[in-house]
XYZ file of N, CA and C in Angstrom:
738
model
N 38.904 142.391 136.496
C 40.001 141.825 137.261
C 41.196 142.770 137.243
N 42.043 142.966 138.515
C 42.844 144.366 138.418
C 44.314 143.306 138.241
N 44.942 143.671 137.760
C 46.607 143.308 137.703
C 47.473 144.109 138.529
N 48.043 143.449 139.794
C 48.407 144.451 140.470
C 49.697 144.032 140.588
N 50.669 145.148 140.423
C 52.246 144.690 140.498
C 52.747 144.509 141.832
N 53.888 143.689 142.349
C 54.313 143.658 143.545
C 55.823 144.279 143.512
N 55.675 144.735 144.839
C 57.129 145.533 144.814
C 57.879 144.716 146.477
N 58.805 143.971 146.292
C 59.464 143.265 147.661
C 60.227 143.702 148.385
N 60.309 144.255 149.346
C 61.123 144.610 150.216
C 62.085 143.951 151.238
N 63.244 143.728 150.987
C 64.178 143.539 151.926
C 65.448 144.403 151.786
N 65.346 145.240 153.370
C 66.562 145.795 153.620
C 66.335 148.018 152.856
N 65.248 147.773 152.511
C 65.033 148.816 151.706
C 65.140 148.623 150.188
N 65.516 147.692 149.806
C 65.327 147.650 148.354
C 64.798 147.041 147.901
N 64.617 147.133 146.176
C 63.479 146.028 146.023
C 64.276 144.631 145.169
N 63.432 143.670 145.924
C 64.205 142.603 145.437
C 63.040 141.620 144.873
N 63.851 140.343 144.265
C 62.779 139.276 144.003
C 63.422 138.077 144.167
N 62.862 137.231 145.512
C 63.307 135.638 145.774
C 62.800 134.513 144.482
N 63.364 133.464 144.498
C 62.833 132.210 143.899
C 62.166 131.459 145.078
N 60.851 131.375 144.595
C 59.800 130.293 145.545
C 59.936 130.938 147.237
N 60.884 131.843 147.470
C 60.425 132.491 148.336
C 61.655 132.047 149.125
N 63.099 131.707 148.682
C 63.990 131.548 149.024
C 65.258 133.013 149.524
N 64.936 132.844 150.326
C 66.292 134.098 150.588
C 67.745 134.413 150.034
N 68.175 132.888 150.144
C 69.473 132.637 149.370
C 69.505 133.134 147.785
N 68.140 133.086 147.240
C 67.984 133.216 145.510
C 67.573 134.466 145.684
N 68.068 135.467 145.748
C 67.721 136.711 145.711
C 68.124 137.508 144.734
N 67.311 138.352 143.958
C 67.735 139.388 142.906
C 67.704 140.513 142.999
N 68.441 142.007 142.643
C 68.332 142.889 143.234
C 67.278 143.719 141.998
N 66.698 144.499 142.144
C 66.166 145.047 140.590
C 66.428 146.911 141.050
N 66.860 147.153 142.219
C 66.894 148.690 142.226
C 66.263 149.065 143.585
N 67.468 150.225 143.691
C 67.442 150.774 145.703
C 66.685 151.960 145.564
N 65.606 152.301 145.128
C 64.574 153.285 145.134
C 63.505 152.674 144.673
N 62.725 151.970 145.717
C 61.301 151.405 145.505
C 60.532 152.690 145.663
N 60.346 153.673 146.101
C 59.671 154.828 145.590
C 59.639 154.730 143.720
N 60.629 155.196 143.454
C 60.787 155.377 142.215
C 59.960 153.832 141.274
N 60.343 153.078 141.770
C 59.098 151.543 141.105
C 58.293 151.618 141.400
N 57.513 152.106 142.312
C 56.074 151.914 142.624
C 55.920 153.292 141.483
N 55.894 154.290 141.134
C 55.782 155.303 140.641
C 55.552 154.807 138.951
N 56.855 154.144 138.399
C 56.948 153.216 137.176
C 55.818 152.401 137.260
N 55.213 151.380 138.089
C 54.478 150.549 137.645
C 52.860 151.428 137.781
N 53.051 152.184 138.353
C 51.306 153.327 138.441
C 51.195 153.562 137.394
N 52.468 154.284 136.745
C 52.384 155.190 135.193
C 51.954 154.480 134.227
N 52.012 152.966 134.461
C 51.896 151.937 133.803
C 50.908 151.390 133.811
N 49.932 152.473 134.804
C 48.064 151.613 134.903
C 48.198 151.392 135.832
N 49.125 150.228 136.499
C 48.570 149.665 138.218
C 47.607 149.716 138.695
N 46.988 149.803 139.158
C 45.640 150.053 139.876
C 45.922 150.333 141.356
N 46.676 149.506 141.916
C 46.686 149.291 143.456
C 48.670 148.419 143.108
N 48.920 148.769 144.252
C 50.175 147.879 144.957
C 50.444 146.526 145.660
N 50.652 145.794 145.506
C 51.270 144.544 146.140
C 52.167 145.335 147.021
N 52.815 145.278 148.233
C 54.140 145.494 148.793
C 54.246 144.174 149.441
N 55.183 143.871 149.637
C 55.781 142.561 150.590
C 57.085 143.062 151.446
N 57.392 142.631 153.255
C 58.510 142.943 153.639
C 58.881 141.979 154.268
N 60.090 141.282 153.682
C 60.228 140.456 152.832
C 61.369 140.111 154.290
N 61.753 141.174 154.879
C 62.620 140.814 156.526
C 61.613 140.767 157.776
N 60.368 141.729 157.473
C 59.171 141.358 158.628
C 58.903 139.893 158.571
N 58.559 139.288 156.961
C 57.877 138.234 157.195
C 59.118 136.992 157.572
N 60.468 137.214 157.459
C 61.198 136.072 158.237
C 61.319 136.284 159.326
N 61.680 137.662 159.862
C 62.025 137.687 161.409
C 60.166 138.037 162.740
N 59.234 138.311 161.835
C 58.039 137.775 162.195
C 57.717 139.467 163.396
N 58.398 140.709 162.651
C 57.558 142.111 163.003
C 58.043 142.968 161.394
N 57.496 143.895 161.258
C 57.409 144.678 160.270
C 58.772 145.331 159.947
N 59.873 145.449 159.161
C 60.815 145.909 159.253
C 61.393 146.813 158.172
N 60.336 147.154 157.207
C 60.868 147.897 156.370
C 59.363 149.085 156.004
N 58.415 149.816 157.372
C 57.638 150.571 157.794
C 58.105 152.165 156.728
N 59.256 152.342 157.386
C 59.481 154.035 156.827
C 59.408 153.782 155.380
N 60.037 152.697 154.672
C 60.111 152.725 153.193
C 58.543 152.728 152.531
N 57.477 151.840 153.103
C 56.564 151.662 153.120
C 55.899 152.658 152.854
N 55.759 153.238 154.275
C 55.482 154.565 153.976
C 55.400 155.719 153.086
N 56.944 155.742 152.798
C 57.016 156.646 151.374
C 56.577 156.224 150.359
N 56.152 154.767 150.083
C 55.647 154.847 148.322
C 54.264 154.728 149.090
N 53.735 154.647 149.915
C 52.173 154.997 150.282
C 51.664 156.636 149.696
N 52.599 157.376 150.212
C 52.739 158.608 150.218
C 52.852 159.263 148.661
N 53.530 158.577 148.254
C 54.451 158.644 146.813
C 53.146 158.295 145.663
N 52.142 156.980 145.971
C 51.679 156.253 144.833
C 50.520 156.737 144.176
N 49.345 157.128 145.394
C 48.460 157.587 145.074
C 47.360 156.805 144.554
N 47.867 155.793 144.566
C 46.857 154.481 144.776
C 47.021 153.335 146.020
N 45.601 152.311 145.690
C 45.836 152.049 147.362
C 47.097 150.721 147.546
N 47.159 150.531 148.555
C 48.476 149.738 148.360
C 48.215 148.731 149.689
N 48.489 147.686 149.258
C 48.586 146.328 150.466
C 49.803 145.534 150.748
N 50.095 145.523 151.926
C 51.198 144.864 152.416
C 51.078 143.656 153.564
N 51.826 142.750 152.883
C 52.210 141.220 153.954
C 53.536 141.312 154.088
N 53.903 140.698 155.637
C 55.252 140.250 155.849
C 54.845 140.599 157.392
N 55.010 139.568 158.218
C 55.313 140.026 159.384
C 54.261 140.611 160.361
N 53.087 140.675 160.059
C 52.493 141.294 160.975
C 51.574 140.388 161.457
N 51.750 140.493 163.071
C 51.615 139.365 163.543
C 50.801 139.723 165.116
N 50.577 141.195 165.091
C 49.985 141.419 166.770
C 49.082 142.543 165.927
N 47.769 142.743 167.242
C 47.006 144.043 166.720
C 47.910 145.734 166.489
N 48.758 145.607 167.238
C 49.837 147.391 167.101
C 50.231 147.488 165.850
N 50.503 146.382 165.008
C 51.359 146.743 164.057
C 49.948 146.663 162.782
N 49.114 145.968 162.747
C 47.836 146.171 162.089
C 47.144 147.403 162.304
N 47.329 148.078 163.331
C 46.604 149.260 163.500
C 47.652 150.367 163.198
N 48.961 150.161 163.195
C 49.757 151.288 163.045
C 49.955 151.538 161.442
N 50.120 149.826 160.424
C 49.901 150.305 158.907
C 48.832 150.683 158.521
N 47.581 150.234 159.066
C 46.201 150.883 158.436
C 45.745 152.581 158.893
N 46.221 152.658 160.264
C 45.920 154.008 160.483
C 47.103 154.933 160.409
N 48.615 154.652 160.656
C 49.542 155.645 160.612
C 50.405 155.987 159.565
N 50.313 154.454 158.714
C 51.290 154.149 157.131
C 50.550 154.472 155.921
N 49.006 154.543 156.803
C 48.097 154.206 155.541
C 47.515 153.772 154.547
N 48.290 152.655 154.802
C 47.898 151.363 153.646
C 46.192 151.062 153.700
N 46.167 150.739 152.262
C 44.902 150.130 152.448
C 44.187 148.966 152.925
N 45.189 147.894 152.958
C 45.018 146.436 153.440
C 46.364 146.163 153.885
N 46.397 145.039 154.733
C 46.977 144.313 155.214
C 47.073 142.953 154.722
N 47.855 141.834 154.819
C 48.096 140.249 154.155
C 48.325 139.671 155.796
N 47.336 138.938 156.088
C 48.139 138.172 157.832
C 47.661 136.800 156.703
N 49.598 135.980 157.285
C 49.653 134.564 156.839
C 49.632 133.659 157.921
N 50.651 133.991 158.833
C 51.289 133.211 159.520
C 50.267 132.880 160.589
N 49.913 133.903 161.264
C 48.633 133.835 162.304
C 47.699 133.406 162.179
N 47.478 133.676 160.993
C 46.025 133.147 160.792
C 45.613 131.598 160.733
N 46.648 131.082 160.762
C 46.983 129.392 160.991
C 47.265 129.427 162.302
N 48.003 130.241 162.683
C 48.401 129.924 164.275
C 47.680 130.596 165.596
N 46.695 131.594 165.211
C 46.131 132.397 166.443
C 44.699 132.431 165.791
N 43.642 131.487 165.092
C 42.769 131.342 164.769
C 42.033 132.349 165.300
N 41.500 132.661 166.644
C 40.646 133.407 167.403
C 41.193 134.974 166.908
N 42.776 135.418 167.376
C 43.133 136.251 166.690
C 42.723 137.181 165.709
N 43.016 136.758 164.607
C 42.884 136.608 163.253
C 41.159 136.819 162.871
N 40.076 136.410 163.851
C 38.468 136.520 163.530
C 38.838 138.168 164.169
N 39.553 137.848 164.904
C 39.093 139.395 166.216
C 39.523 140.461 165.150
N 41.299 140.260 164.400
C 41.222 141.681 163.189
C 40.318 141.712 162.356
N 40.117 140.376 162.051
C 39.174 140.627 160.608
C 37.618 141.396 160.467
N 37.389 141.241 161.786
C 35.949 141.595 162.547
C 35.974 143.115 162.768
N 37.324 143.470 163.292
C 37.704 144.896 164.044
C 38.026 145.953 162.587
N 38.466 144.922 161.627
C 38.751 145.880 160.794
C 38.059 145.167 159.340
N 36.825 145.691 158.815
C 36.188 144.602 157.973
C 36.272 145.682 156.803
N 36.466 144.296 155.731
C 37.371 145.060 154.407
C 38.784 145.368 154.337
N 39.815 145.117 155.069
C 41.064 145.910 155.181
C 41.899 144.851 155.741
N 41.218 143.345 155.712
C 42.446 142.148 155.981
C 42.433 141.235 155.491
N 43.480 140.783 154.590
C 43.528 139.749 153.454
C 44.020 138.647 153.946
N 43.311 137.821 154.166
C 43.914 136.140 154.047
C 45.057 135.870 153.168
N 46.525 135.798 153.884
C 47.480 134.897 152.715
C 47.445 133.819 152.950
N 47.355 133.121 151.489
C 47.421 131.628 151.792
C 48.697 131.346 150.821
N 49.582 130.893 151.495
C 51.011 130.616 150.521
C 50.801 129.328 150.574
N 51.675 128.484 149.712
C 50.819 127.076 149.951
C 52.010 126.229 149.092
N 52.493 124.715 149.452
C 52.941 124.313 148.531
C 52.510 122.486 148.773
N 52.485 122.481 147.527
C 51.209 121.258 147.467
C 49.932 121.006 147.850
N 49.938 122.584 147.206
C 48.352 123.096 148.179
C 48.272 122.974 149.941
N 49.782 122.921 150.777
C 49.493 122.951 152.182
C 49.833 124.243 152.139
N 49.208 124.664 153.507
C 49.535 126.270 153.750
C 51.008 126.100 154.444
N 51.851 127.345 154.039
C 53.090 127.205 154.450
C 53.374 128.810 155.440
N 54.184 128.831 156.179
C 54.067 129.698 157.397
C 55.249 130.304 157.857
N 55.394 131.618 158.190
C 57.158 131.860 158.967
C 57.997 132.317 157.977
N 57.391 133.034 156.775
C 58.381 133.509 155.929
C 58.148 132.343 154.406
N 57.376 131.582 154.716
C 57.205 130.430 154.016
C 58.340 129.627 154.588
N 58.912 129.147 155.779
C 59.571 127.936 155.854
C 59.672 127.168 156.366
N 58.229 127.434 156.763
C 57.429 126.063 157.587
C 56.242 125.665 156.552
N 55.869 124.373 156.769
C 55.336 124.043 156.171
C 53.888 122.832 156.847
N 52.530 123.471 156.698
C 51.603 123.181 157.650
C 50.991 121.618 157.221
N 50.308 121.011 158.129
C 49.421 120.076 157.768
C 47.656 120.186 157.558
N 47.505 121.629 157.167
C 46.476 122.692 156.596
C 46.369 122.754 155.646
N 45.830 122.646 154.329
C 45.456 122.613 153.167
C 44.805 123.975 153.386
N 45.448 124.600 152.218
C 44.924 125.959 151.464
C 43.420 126.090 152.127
N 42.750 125.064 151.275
C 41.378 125.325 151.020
C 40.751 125.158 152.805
N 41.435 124.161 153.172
C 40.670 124.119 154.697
C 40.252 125.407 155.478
N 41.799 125.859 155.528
C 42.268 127.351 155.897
C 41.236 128.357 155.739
N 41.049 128.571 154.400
C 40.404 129.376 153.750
C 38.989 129.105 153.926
N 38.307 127.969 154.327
C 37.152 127.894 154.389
C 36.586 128.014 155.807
N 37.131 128.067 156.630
C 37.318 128.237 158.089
C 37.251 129.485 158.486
N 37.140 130.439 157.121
C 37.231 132.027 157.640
C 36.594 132.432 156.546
N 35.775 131.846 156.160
C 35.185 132.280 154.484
C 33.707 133.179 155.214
N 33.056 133.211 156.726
C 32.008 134.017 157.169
C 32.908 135.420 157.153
N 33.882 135.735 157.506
C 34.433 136.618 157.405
C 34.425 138.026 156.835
N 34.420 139.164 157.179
C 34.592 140.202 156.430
C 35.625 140.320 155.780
N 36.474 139.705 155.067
C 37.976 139.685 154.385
C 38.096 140.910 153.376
N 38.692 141.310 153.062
C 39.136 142.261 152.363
C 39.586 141.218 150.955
N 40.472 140.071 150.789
C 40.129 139.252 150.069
C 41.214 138.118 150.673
N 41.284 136.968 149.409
C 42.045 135.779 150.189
C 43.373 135.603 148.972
N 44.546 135.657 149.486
C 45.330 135.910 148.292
C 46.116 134.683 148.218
N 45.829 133.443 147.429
C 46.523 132.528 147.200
C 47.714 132.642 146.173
N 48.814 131.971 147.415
C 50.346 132.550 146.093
C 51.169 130.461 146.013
N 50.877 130.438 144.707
C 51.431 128.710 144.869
C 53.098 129.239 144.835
N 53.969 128.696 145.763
C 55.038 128.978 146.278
C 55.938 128.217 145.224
N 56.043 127.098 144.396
C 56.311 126.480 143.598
C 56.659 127.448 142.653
N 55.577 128.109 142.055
C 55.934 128.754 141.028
C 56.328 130.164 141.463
N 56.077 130.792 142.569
C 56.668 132.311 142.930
C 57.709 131.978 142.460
N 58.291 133.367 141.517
C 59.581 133.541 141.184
C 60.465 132.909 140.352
N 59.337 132.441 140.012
C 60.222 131.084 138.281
C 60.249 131.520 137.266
N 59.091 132.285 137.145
C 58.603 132.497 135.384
C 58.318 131.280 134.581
N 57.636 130.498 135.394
C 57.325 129.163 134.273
C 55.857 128.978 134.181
N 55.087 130.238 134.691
C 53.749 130.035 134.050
C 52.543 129.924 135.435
N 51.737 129.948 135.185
C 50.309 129.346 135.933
C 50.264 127.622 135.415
N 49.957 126.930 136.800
C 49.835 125.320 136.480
C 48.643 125.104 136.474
N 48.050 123.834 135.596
C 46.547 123.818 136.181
C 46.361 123.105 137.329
N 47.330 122.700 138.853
C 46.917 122.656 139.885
C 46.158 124.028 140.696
N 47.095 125.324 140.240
C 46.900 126.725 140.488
C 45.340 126.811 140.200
N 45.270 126.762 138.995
C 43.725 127.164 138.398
C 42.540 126.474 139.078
N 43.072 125.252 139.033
C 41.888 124.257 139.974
C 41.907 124.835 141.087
N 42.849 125.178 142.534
C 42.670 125.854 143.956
C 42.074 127.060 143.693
N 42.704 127.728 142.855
C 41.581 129.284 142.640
C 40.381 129.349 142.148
N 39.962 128.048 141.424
C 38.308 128.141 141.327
C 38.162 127.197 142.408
N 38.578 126.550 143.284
C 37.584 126.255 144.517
C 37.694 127.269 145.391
N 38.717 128.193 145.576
C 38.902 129.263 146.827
C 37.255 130.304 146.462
N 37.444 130.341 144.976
C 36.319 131.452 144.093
C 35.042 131.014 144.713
N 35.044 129.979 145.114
C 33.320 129.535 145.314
C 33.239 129.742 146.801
N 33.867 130.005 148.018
C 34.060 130.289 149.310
C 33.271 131.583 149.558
N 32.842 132.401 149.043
C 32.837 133.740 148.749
C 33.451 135.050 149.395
N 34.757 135.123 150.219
C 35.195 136.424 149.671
C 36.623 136.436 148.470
N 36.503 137.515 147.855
C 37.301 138.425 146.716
C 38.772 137.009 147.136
N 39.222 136.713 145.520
C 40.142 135.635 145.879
C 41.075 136.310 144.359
N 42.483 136.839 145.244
C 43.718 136.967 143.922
C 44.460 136.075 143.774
N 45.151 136.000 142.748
C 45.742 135.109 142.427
C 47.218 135.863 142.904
N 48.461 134.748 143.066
C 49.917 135.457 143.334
C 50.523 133.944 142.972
N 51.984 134.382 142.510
C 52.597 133.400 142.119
C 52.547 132.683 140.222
N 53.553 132.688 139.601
C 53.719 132.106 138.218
C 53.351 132.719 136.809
N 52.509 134.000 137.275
C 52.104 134.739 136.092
C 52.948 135.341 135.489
N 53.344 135.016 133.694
C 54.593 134.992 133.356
C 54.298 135.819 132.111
N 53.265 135.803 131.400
C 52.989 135.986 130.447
C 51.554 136.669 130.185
N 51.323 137.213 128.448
C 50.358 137.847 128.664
C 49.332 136.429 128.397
N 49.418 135.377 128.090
C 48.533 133.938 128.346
C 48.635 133.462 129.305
N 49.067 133.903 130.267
C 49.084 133.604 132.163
C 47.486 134.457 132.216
N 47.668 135.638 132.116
C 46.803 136.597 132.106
C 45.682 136.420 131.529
N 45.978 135.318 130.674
C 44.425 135.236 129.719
C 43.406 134.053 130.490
N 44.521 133.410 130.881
C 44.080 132.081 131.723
C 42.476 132.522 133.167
N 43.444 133.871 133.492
C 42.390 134.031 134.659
C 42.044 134.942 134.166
N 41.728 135.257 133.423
C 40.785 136.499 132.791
C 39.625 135.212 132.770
N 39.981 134.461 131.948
C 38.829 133.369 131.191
C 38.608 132.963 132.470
N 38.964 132.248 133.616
C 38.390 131.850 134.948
C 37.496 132.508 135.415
N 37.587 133.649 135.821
C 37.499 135.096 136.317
C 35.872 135.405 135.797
N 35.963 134.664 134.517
C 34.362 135.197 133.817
C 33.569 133.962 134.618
N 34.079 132.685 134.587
C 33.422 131.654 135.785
C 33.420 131.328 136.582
N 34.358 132.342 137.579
C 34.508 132.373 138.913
C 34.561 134.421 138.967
N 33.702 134.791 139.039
C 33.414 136.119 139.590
C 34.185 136.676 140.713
N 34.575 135.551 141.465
C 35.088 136.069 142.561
C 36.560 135.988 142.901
N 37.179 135.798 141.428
C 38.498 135.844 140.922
C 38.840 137.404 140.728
N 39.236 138.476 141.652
C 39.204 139.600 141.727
C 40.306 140.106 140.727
N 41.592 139.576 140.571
C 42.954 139.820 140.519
C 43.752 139.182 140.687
N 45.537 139.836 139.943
C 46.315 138.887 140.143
C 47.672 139.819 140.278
N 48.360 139.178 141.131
C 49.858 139.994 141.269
C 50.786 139.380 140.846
N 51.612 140.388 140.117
C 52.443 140.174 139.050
C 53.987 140.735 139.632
N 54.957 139.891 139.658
C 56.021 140.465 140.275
C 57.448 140.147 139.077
N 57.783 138.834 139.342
C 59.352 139.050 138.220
C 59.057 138.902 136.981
N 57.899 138.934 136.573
C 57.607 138.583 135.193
C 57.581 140.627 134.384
N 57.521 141.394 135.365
C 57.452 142.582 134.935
C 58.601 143.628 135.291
N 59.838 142.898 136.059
C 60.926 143.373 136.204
C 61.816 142.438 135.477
N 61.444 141.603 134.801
C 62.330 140.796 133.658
C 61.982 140.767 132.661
N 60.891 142.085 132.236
C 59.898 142.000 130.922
C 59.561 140.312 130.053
N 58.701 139.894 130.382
C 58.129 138.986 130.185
C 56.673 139.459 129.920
N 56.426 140.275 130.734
C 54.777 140.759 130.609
C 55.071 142.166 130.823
N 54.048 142.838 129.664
C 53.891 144.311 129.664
C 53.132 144.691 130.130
N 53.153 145.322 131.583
C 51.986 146.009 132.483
C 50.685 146.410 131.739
N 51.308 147.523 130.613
C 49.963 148.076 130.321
C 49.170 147.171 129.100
N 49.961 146.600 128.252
C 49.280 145.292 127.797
C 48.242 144.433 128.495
N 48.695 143.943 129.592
C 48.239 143.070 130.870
C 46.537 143.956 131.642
N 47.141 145.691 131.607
C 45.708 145.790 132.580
C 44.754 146.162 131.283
N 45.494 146.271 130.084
C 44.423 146.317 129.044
C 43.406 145.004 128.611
N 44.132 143.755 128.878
C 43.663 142.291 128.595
C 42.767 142.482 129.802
N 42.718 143.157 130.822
C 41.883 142.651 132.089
C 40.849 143.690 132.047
N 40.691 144.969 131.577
C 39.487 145.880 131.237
C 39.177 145.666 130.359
N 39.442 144.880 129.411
C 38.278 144.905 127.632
C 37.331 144.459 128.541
């Protein structure tokens, strides 16, 4: 299981919301080059990115920054926020170079869509499922669907997905842990069969242990992204990808 750090983008810097609130915003430092670089040295495996003004105003808006820690990381790196038409899916996978893509919003709202990237580009498009009360939530997270996670997700489970990244919105950005509502949706997403990460509440290195131990009974518990819990030291990266390779 890989531990992959997230780095958020709004405006060019990197920041971190509560539950995905704009108003609760924290700043942690205006050279996300330079963090993506810190959390590699640190093991990383791969990148989380999020753009964090694509996914409210609903097109990609922080591309050039992107770019440079693509350039910069040297590992592969995936980004959600905002992308919402085939140009801008074909311009991060072939011109930014990312390795994956996150489509949330569409994929609830342009069903047909959403088969046509996943089909066109197989391996290289991740299902987000943001979710609160297990409904899928949409638009930056501030809509809120009458779609259940799991429906969502099972509706596209023939799919070539690259994987399905459930983030419980509740706990994004709290530091109060993994719930066992969390654990229960990620072992039913696990049995769907494609690659299912975890995002949202991992606080600790017993967050980490939680889906390690899942992970051995759900196989298809790939990973988990780790965001304010490792810019507020709570969890030690290389501690964390060491608990996930023994």
């Amino acid at each position: 299981m890989e531990i992959i750090p997230a780095i958020d983008l709004r405006g060019g810097r990197c920041v971190r919301l509560r539950q995905g609130d704009y108003q609760r915003e924290t700043v942690f430092g205006d050279d996300p080059v330079a963090m993506a670089r810190r959390w590699i040295s640190e093991g990383g495996p791969r990148l989380h990115l999020v753009d964090l003004d694509g996914a409210r105003d609903g097109i990609p808006a922080n591309s050039e920054c992107v770019g440079e820690i693509v350039q910069a990381a040297g590992v592969p790196c995936q980004l959600g926020g905002g992308i919402r038409t085939e140009l801008a899916v074909r311009t991060l996978l072939d011109d930014v170079g990312l390795d994956r893509v996150i489509v949330g919003t569409q994929a609830l709202k342009a069903p047909e869509w959403f088969r046509e990237m996943a089909t066109a580009f197989p391996g290289r498009i991740c299902l987000g499922l943001d979710a609160r009360d297990s409904m899928v939530a949409t638009e930056g997270w501030r809509d809120v669907s009458q779609t259940s996670a799991l429906e969502l997700a099972a509706a596209y489970a023939d799919l070539p997905l690259a994987a399905i990244i459930y983030t419980n919105i509740a706990r994004d950005g709290m530091l109060e842990g993994i719930d066992p509502e969390t654990l229960q949706d990620l072992q039913q997403l696990a049995q769907l069969g494609p690659p299912v990460i975890a995002s949202g509440g991992v606080t600790t290195l017993e967050d980490v242990r939680q889906l390690v131990d899942l992970s051995v009974a759900s196989p298809r518990l790939i990973g988990a992204i780790v965001g304010r819990a490792l810019y507020e030291g709570t969890l030690d990266l290389e501690a964390a990808v060491e608990l996930t390779s023994a």
